Amino acid sequence: MICIKFLGVTKILAIESSCDDTSASVIENGTVLSNETMGQLIHQTYGGVVPELASRQHHINIIPTVQAALDKSGTQLSELSAIAYTKGPGLVGSLLVGVTFAKTLAKSLDIPSIAVNHLHAHIFSHFAEDPKPNFPFLCLTVSGGHTQIVKVNSYTDLEVLGSTLDDAAGEAFDKIGKMLGLPYPAGPIIDNLAQQGQPTIRFSEPEVKDYNFSFSGLKTSVLYHLRHHLENDPQYIQKHLNDICASVQNIIVNTLIKKLVKAAEDTGIKEIGIAGGVSANSLLRKRVEALSYEYDWNLYIPAFQYCTDNAGMIAVLAYQQYLAKDFAPIDDVPSPKLGF
Ligand code: KG4
Ligand code: ZN
């Protein structure tokens, strides 16, 4: 049998398992052929991801997810040139499943493995489909674990302009949702409820220097507000849920937008992207779209499947690392606190 690897075709299998989504993707010469993701409903009632349950669920999901990604892309294992995995940051038990699976498969096929930084990959989710941003571009990454503004000069030259000093934007949505009795993840539910509400409640707005963010004060402000009103009216949340959600969402989005505009004005960059799970938020999308007309930005928002945690974004970066021969040693281990 002629191996396609020798005909100038590079196919890489990428695996993402940093939190509660098990995802696998096949990329061919930089084009994403498949991106299959299995979520974990088991965490809904706990108000957040339970690490032990997440890693067990990855064990169950990883083989069917990888098989689905191979099938959808019409790929045989023998065609693969490398296997990529998320090295970190993330939950150690969850990462360990993906890293061990990827390295074992790579070893058995006698091909290299590639370790990818999850934070970098979120930024390069913009390259999973067309149109792709031109370098340099600014990326606002907003997810459950991260909130950053990054100046992206090239695939390997990334400058963090600002990040959250405490909670991430998605974490703020989820933790406030928990206070409101909403299941995890609360971000999309708050987004939905907010559409029937008005942002009439003035929660304290975070004030942080430069391009940094802080959302823990907002969380406390919502907590005190709820405590105060629930004392007089135990039905307060049910009666005002839509307005509370609209007010919380409005503050989070305002904060994100303010810093993004400042970074764009200060750097003079007009290529602007948003990425990460919170970039699915309807108000955030509406506001950045309006700003793109006002400031003449070229705006990039990945399709939803590439916004939340997914292996497609890991595959995009893995292909660049493959070209640079940036392979992982066989004794590589997960790095839960991997920095930028
Ligand atoms: O990128 P992601 O899947 O995982 C992390 O890397 O954290 O992001 C998940 C986060 C959760 O906090 C979820 O509540 C939030 O994205 N999220 C949203 C929306 N959709 C997902 N937050 C606000 N509005 C949404 N529509
Ligand atoms: Zn993520």
Short mmCIF file of C-alpha atoms and ligand atoms in Angstrom, two decimals:
data_model
loop_
_atom_site.label_atom_id
_atom_site.label_comp_id
_atom_site.label_asym_id
_atom_site.label_seq_id
_atom_site.Cartn_x
_atom_site.Cartn_y
_atom_site.Cartn_z
CA MET A 1 0.00 0.00 0.00
CA ILE A 2 1.30 3.48 -0.87
CA CYS A 3 1.35 5.67 2.17
CA ILE A 4 -0.21 9.11 1.47
CA LYS A 5 2.25 10.63 3.96
CA PHE A 6 4.92 10.34 1.26
CA LEU A 7 2.90 12.25 -1.31
CA GLY A 8 3.23 15.69 0.28
CA VAL A 9 0.04 15.40 2.33
CA THR A 10 0.34 16.17 6.03
CA LYS A 11 -2.54 14.92 8.13
CA ILE A 12 -2.48 15.57 11.87
CA LEU A 13 -4.89 14.26 14.49
CA ALA A 14 -5.38 16.76 17.35
CA ILE A 15 -6.92 16.05 20.74
CA GLU A 16 -8.30 18.58 23.25
CA SER A 17 -9.23 17.50 26.79
CA SER A 18 -8.28 20.42 29.04
CA CYS A 19 -11.60 20.82 30.86
CA ASP A 20 -14.96 19.13 30.29
CA ASP A 21 -15.11 18.85 26.48
CA THR A 22 -13.52 15.88 24.72
CA SER A 23 -12.66 16.92 21.19
CA ALA A 24 -10.72 15.51 18.23
CA SER A 25 -9.90 17.03 14.86
CA VAL A 26 -8.06 16.08 11.68
CA ILE A 27 -6.26 18.78 9.74
CA GLU A 28 -4.77 18.28 6.26
CA ASN A 29 -2.10 20.72 5.08
CA GLY A 30 -3.63 23.46 7.27
CA THR A 31 -7.29 22.78 6.34
CA VAL A 32 -9.51 21.48 9.14
CA LEU A 33 -11.34 18.39 7.85
CA SER A 34 -13.20 17.44 11.03
CA ASN A 35 -13.85 18.84 14.49
CA GLU A 36 -15.84 16.50 16.74
CA THR A 37 -16.66 17.51 20.30
CA MET A 38 -18.46 15.63 23.10
CA GLY A 39 -19.58 17.74 26.05
CA GLN A 40 -20.29 16.48 29.57
CA LEU A 41 -23.79 17.13 30.96
CA ILE A 42 -22.81 15.47 34.24
CA HIS A 43 -21.57 18.81 35.69
CA GLN A 44 -24.86 20.69 35.20
CA THR A 45 -26.20 20.15 38.68
CA TYR A 46 -22.91 20.91 40.46
CA GLY A 47 -22.63 24.56 39.39
CA GLY A 48 -19.19 23.96 37.86
CA VAL A 49 -16.87 21.31 36.47
CA VAL A 50 -16.07 18.52 38.96
CA PRO A 51 -12.48 17.55 38.00
CA GLU A 52 -12.69 13.89 39.02
CA LEU A 53 -15.90 13.37 37.07
CA ALA A 54 -14.47 15.24 34.07
CA SER A 55 -11.42 12.99 33.74
CA ARG A 56 -13.53 9.82 34.06
CA GLN A 57 -15.86 11.10 31.36
CA HIS A 58 -12.90 11.88 29.06
CA HIS A 59 -11.88 8.22 29.40
CA ILE A 60 -15.33 7.18 28.20
CA ASN A 61 -15.55 9.77 25.40
CA ILE A 62 -12.07 9.81 23.91
CA ILE A 63 -12.16 6.72 21.67
CA PRO A 64 -15.59 7.45 20.08
CA THR A 65 -14.61 11.12 19.63
CA VAL A 66 -11.31 10.29 17.91
CA GLN A 67 -13.04 7.66 15.76
CA ALA A 68 -15.70 10.21 14.72
CA ALA A 69 -13.00 12.75 13.75
CA LEU A 70 -11.13 10.12 11.70
CA ASP A 71 -14.32 8.87 10.01
CA LYS A 72 -15.64 12.33 9.20
CA SER A 73 -12.35 13.28 7.55
CA GLY A 74 -12.02 9.93 5.79
CA THR A 75 -8.68 9.31 7.50
CA GLN A 76 -6.94 6.01 8.28
CA LEU A 77 -4.49 5.94 11.19
CA SER A 78 -1.75 4.94 8.74
CA GLU A 79 -2.13 8.31 6.94
CA LEU A 80 -1.30 10.41 10.03
CA SER A 81 1.95 12.38 10.15
CA ALA A 82 1.67 13.42 13.83
CA ILE A 83 -0.67 13.45 16.85
CA ALA A 84 -1.19 16.71 18.73
CA TYR A 85 -2.60 17.27 22.20
CA THR A 86 -3.37 20.10 24.60
CA LYS A 87 -0.48 20.30 27.06
CA GLY A 88 -2.14 22.93 29.30
CA PRO A 89 -3.39 24.99 31.00
CA GLY A 90 -6.31 22.96 32.29
CA LEU A 91 -7.38 20.34 34.81
CA VAL A 92 -4.58 17.85 35.40
CA GLY A 93 -6.76 14.73 35.31
CA SER A 94 -8.51 15.86 32.14
CA LEU A 95 -5.25 16.81 30.39
CA LEU A 96 -3.67 13.51 31.40
CA VAL A 97 -6.28 11.53 29.45
CA GLY A 98 -5.61 13.45 26.22
CA VAL A 99 -1.82 13.57 26.62
CA THR A 100 -1.54 9.86 27.42
CA PHE A 101 -3.88 8.85 24.60
CA ALA A 102 -2.09 11.03 22.04
CA LYS A 103 1.43 10.00 23.00
CA THR A 104 0.56 6.31 23.14
CA LEU A 105 -1.07 6.43 19.71
CA ALA A 106 1.87 8.42 18.28
CA LYS A 107 4.35 5.91 19.71
CA SER A 108 2.39 2.95 18.34
CA LEU A 109 2.33 4.56 14.86
CA ASP A 110 5.97 5.66 15.16
CA ILE A 111 5.14 9.30 14.39
CA PRO A 112 5.89 12.48 16.39
CA SER A 113 3.60 14.06 18.95
CA ILE A 114 3.02 17.82 19.28
CA ALA A 115 2.24 19.67 22.54
CA VAL A 116 -0.04 22.69 22.06
CA ASN A 117 -0.72 25.59 24.43
CA HIS A 118 -4.50 25.88 24.91
CA LEU A 119 -4.43 29.68 25.28
CA HIS A 120 -2.49 30.15 22.05
CA ALA A 121 -4.86 27.74 20.32
CA HIS A 122 -7.97 29.78 21.26
CA ILE A 123 -6.39 32.71 19.41
CA PHE A 124 -5.66 30.63 16.33
CA SER A 125 -9.26 29.37 16.19
CA HIS A 126 -9.52 32.36 13.81
CA PHE A 127 -7.49 30.34 11.30
CA ALA A 128 -9.80 27.31 11.27
CA GLU A 129 -11.94 28.91 8.55
CA ASP A 130 -11.89 31.84 6.13
CA PRO A 131 -11.68 34.80 6.33
CA LYS A 132 -8.54 34.76 8.46
CA PRO A 133 -7.13 37.85 10.18
CA ASN A 134 -3.95 39.47 8.89
CA PHE A 135 -0.99 39.93 11.24
CA PRO A 136 -0.80 41.86 13.46
CA PHE A 137 -4.26 41.46 14.93
CA LEU A 138 -5.78 41.93 18.37
CA CYS A 139 -7.59 39.02 19.96
CA LEU A 140 -9.96 39.27 22.91
CA THR A 141 -10.07 35.72 24.31
CA VAL A 142 -13.01 35.31 26.65
CA SER A 143 -13.84 31.89 28.05
CA GLY A 144 -14.59 30.09 31.29
CA GLY A 145 -10.95 30.03 32.28
CA HIS A 146 -9.37 32.99 30.48
CA THR A 147 -9.89 36.66 29.68
CA GLN A 148 -7.06 38.27 27.73
CA ILE A 149 -6.30 40.84 25.09
CA VAL A 150 -3.39 39.65 22.97
CA LYS A 151 -1.49 41.38 20.17
CA VAL A 152 -0.74 38.64 17.66
CA ASN A 153 2.26 39.50 15.48
CA SER A 154 2.74 36.02 13.99
CA TYR A 155 2.09 32.36 14.84
CA THR A 156 4.91 32.47 17.36
CA ASP A 157 5.08 36.13 18.42
CA LEU A 158 2.22 36.92 20.80
CA GLU A 159 2.10 39.81 23.28
CA VAL A 160 -0.37 39.75 26.16
CA LEU A 161 -1.60 43.33 26.58
CA GLY A 162 -3.96 42.58 29.46
CA SER A 163 -5.65 39.78 31.37
CA THR A 164 -8.04 39.26 34.23
CA LEU A 165 -6.66 39.79 37.71
CA ASP A 166 -9.16 37.34 39.22
CA ASP A 167 -12.18 35.62 37.63
CA ALA A 168 -12.52 35.08 33.88
CA ALA A 169 -15.55 36.56 32.12
CA GLY A 170 -17.17 33.14 31.60
CA GLU A 171 -16.46 32.24 35.22
CA ALA A 172 -18.29 35.42 36.29
CA PHE A 173 -21.32 34.43 34.18
CA ASP A 174 -21.24 30.89 35.60
CA LYS A 175 -20.73 31.86 39.27
CA ILE A 176 -23.39 34.55 39.17
CA GLY A 177 -25.68 32.06 37.42
CA LYS A 178 -25.13 29.64 40.30
CA MET A 179 -26.26 32.37 42.76
CA LEU A 180 -29.39 32.76 40.64
CA GLY A 181 -30.06 29.01 40.78
CA LEU A 182 -29.19 28.42 37.11
CA PRO A 183 -27.46 25.21 35.95
CA TYR A 184 -23.83 25.12 34.74
CA PRO A 185 -22.74 26.57 32.37
CA ALA A 186 -24.93 29.60 33.06
CA GLY A 187 -23.41 31.92 30.40
CA PRO A 188 -25.72 30.88 27.53
CA ILE A 189 -28.76 30.81 29.87
CA ILE A 190 -28.06 34.34 31.17
CA ASP A 191 -27.64 35.46 27.55
CA ASN A 192 -31.05 34.00 26.74
CA LEU A 193 -32.87 35.37 29.81
CA ALA A 194 -31.28 38.80 29.31
CA GLN A 195 -33.05 39.14 25.97
CA GLN A 196 -36.38 39.53 27.82
CA GLY A 197 -34.93 41.94 30.40
CA GLN A 198 -33.60 45.47 30.79
CA PRO A 199 -30.22 46.39 32.33
CA THR A 200 -31.89 48.46 35.07
CA ILE A 201 -29.81 47.34 38.06
CA ARG A 202 -26.55 49.17 38.76
CA PHE A 203 -24.09 46.58 40.02
CA SER A 204 -20.62 47.90 40.77
CA GLU A 205 -18.59 48.22 37.59
CA PRO A 206 -15.00 46.96 37.78
CA GLU A 207 -12.31 49.66 37.52
CA VAL A 208 -8.91 48.22 36.64
CA LYS A 209 -5.89 49.89 35.06
CA ASP A 210 -4.55 49.44 31.55
CA TYR A 211 -5.96 46.54 29.53
CA ASN A 212 -6.60 44.32 32.56
CA PHE A 213 -9.93 43.04 33.85
CA SER A 214 -11.49 42.10 37.19
CA PHE A 215 -14.83 40.41 37.71
CA SER A 216 -14.75 39.29 41.35
CA GLY A 217 -16.14 42.67 42.59
CA LEU A 218 -19.15 42.29 40.31
CA LYS A 219 -19.80 38.83 41.77
CA THR A 220 -19.76 40.29 45.31
CA SER A 221 -21.96 43.19 44.25
CA VAL A 222 -24.57 40.76 42.85
CA LEU A 223 -24.36 38.64 46.02
CA TYR A 224 -25.04 41.66 48.30
CA HIS A 225 -27.82 42.89 46.05
CA LEU A 226 -29.54 39.50 46.13
CA ARG A 227 -29.11 39.11 49.90
CA HIS A 228 -30.59 42.54 50.54
CA HIS A 229 -33.64 42.01 48.33
CA LEU A 230 -34.26 38.39 49.31
CA GLU A 231 -34.62 39.49 52.97
CA ASN A 232 -37.77 41.43 52.07
CA ASP A 233 -38.99 39.27 49.20
CA PRO A 234 -38.02 35.58 48.95
CA GLN A 235 -39.39 35.57 45.37
CA TYR A 236 -37.10 38.46 44.31
CA ILE A 237 -34.94 36.38 41.94
CA GLN A 238 -37.90 34.75 40.17
CA LYS A 239 -39.66 38.10 39.76
CA HIS A 240 -36.62 40.00 38.44
CA LEU A 241 -34.54 37.26 36.81
CA ASN A 242 -34.56 38.75 33.30
CA ASP A 243 -33.52 42.22 34.47
CA ILE A 244 -30.82 40.80 36.77
CA CYS A 245 -29.41 38.78 33.85
CA ALA A 246 -29.58 41.77 31.48
CA SER A 247 -27.80 43.96 34.04
CA VAL A 248 -25.03 41.42 34.74
CA GLN A 249 -24.47 40.77 31.05
CA ASN A 250 -24.43 44.48 30.28
CA ILE A 251 -21.67 45.17 32.82
CA ILE A 252 -19.51 42.22 31.71
CA VAL A 253 -19.85 43.15 28.03
CA ASN A 254 -19.24 46.88 28.73
CA THR A 255 -16.06 46.04 30.60
CA LEU A 256 -14.77 43.80 27.80
CA ILE A 257 -15.63 46.32 25.09
CA LYS A 258 -14.06 49.27 26.90
CA LYS A 259 -10.69 47.53 27.14
CA LEU A 260 -10.82 46.20 23.60
CA VAL A 261 -11.52 49.68 22.19
CA LYS A 262 -8.67 51.14 24.28
CA ALA A 263 -6.23 48.48 23.02
CA ALA A 264 -7.33 49.01 19.41
CA GLU A 265 -7.00 52.79 19.67
CA ASP A 266 -3.62 52.68 21.44
CA THR A 267 -2.07 50.18 19.02
CA GLY A 268 -3.80 51.52 15.91
CA ILE A 269 -4.65 47.93 14.92
CA LYS A 270 -7.90 47.47 12.98
CA GLU A 271 -7.77 43.67 12.58
CA ILE A 272 -9.83 42.57 15.60
CA GLY A 273 -10.91 39.09 16.69
CA ILE A 274 -12.88 37.70 19.58
CA ALA A 275 -12.52 34.06 20.62
CA GLY A 276 -13.47 31.65 23.43
CA GLY A 277 -16.85 30.46 24.71
CA VAL A 278 -18.08 33.92 25.79
CA SER A 279 -17.61 35.19 22.23
CA ALA A 280 -20.89 33.32 21.57
CA ASN A 281 -22.65 35.94 23.73
CA SER A 282 -25.25 37.75 21.64
CA LEU A 283 -24.78 41.18 23.25
CA LEU A 284 -20.98 40.99 22.94
CA ARG A 285 -21.31 40.05 19.26
CA LYS A 286 -23.81 42.85 18.63
CA ARG A 287 -21.63 45.42 20.37
CA VAL A 288 -18.37 44.46 18.62
CA GLU A 289 -20.15 44.36 15.28
CA ALA A 290 -21.45 47.91 15.87
CA LEU A 291 -17.95 49.01 16.92
CA SER A 292 -16.42 47.49 13.81
CA TYR A 293 -18.49 49.94 11.72
CA GLU A 294 -17.76 52.87 14.04
CA TYR A 295 -13.98 52.29 14.12
CA ASP A 296 -13.59 50.70 10.68
CA TRP A 297 -12.34 47.39 12.12
CA ASN A 298 -12.04 44.15 10.16
CA LEU A 299 -13.83 41.93 12.66
CA TYR A 300 -13.31 38.16 13.02
CA ILE A 301 -15.57 35.91 15.10
CA PRO A 302 -15.04 32.16 14.69
CA ALA A 303 -18.00 29.84 14.06
CA PHE A 304 -19.47 28.61 17.35
CA GLN A 305 -17.83 25.15 17.07
CA TYR A 306 -14.43 26.92 17.16
CA CYS A 307 -15.36 29.38 19.97
CA THR A 308 -15.83 26.87 22.80
CA ASP A 309 -13.10 24.36 23.64
CA ASN A 310 -12.40 22.33 20.50
CA ALA A 311 -9.63 20.32 18.87
CA GLY A 312 -9.86 22.21 15.57
CA MET A 313 -8.03 25.15 17.12
CA ILE A 314 -5.40 22.75 18.54
CA ALA A 315 -4.99 21.26 15.05
CA VAL A 316 -4.45 24.69 13.43
CA LEU A 317 -1.54 25.46 15.72
CA ALA A 318 -0.23 21.88 15.62
CA TYR A 319 0.16 22.17 11.84
CA GLN A 320 2.32 25.29 12.25
CA GLN A 321 4.37 23.51 14.93
CA TYR A 322 4.72 20.50 12.62
CA LEU A 323 6.15 22.73 9.87
CA ALA A 324 8.61 24.14 12.43
CA LYS A 325 9.44 20.58 13.60
CA ASP A 326 8.39 21.59 17.12
CA PHE A 327 7.79 18.07 18.44
CA ALA A 328 7.22 16.96 22.04
CA PRO A 329 9.62 14.64 23.86
CA ILE A 330 8.25 11.20 24.66
CA ASP A 331 8.40 11.94 28.41
CA ASP A 332 6.29 15.13 28.09
CA VAL A 333 3.67 15.59 30.81
CA PRO A 334 0.56 17.78 31.13
CA SER A 335 1.14 21.29 32.42
CA PRO A 336 -2.04 22.38 34.26
CA LYS A 337 -0.71 25.88 34.96
CA LEU A 338 1.01 26.41 31.62
CA GLY A 339 1.36 30.14 31.15
CA PHE A 340 1.13 32.18 28.04
O1 KG4 B 1 -14.06 28.35 25.73
P1 KG4 B 1 -14.94 27.56 26.63
O2 KG4 B 1 -15.77 26.46 26.03
O3 KG4 B 1 -14.14 26.86 27.75
C1 KG4 B 1 -13.05 27.40 28.43
O4 KG4 B 1 -11.91 27.38 27.88
O5 KG4 B 1 -13.30 27.87 29.54
O6 KG4 B 1 -15.87 28.61 27.38
C2 KG4 B 1 -16.89 28.20 28.26
C3 KG4 B 1 -17.49 29.45 28.88
C4 KG4 B 1 -18.46 29.15 30.01
O7 KG4 B 1 -18.11 29.96 31.11
C5 KG4 B 1 -19.81 29.53 29.44
O8 KG4 B 1 -20.72 29.98 30.42
C6 KG4 B 1 -19.43 30.65 28.50
O9 KG4 B 1 -18.23 30.19 27.89
N1 KG4 B 1 -20.44 30.90 27.46
C7 KG4 B 1 -21.18 32.03 27.40
C8 KG4 B 1 -22.05 31.88 26.30
N2 KG4 B 1 -21.81 30.66 25.72
C9 KG4 B 1 -20.81 30.07 26.44
N3 KG4 B 1 -21.17 33.13 28.17
C10 KG4 B 1 -22.03 34.11 27.86
N4 KG4 B 1 -22.91 34.04 26.83
C11 KG4 B 1 -22.96 32.96 26.03
N5 KG4 B 1 -23.82 32.90 25.02
ZN ZN B 2 -10.58 27.16 26.56
#
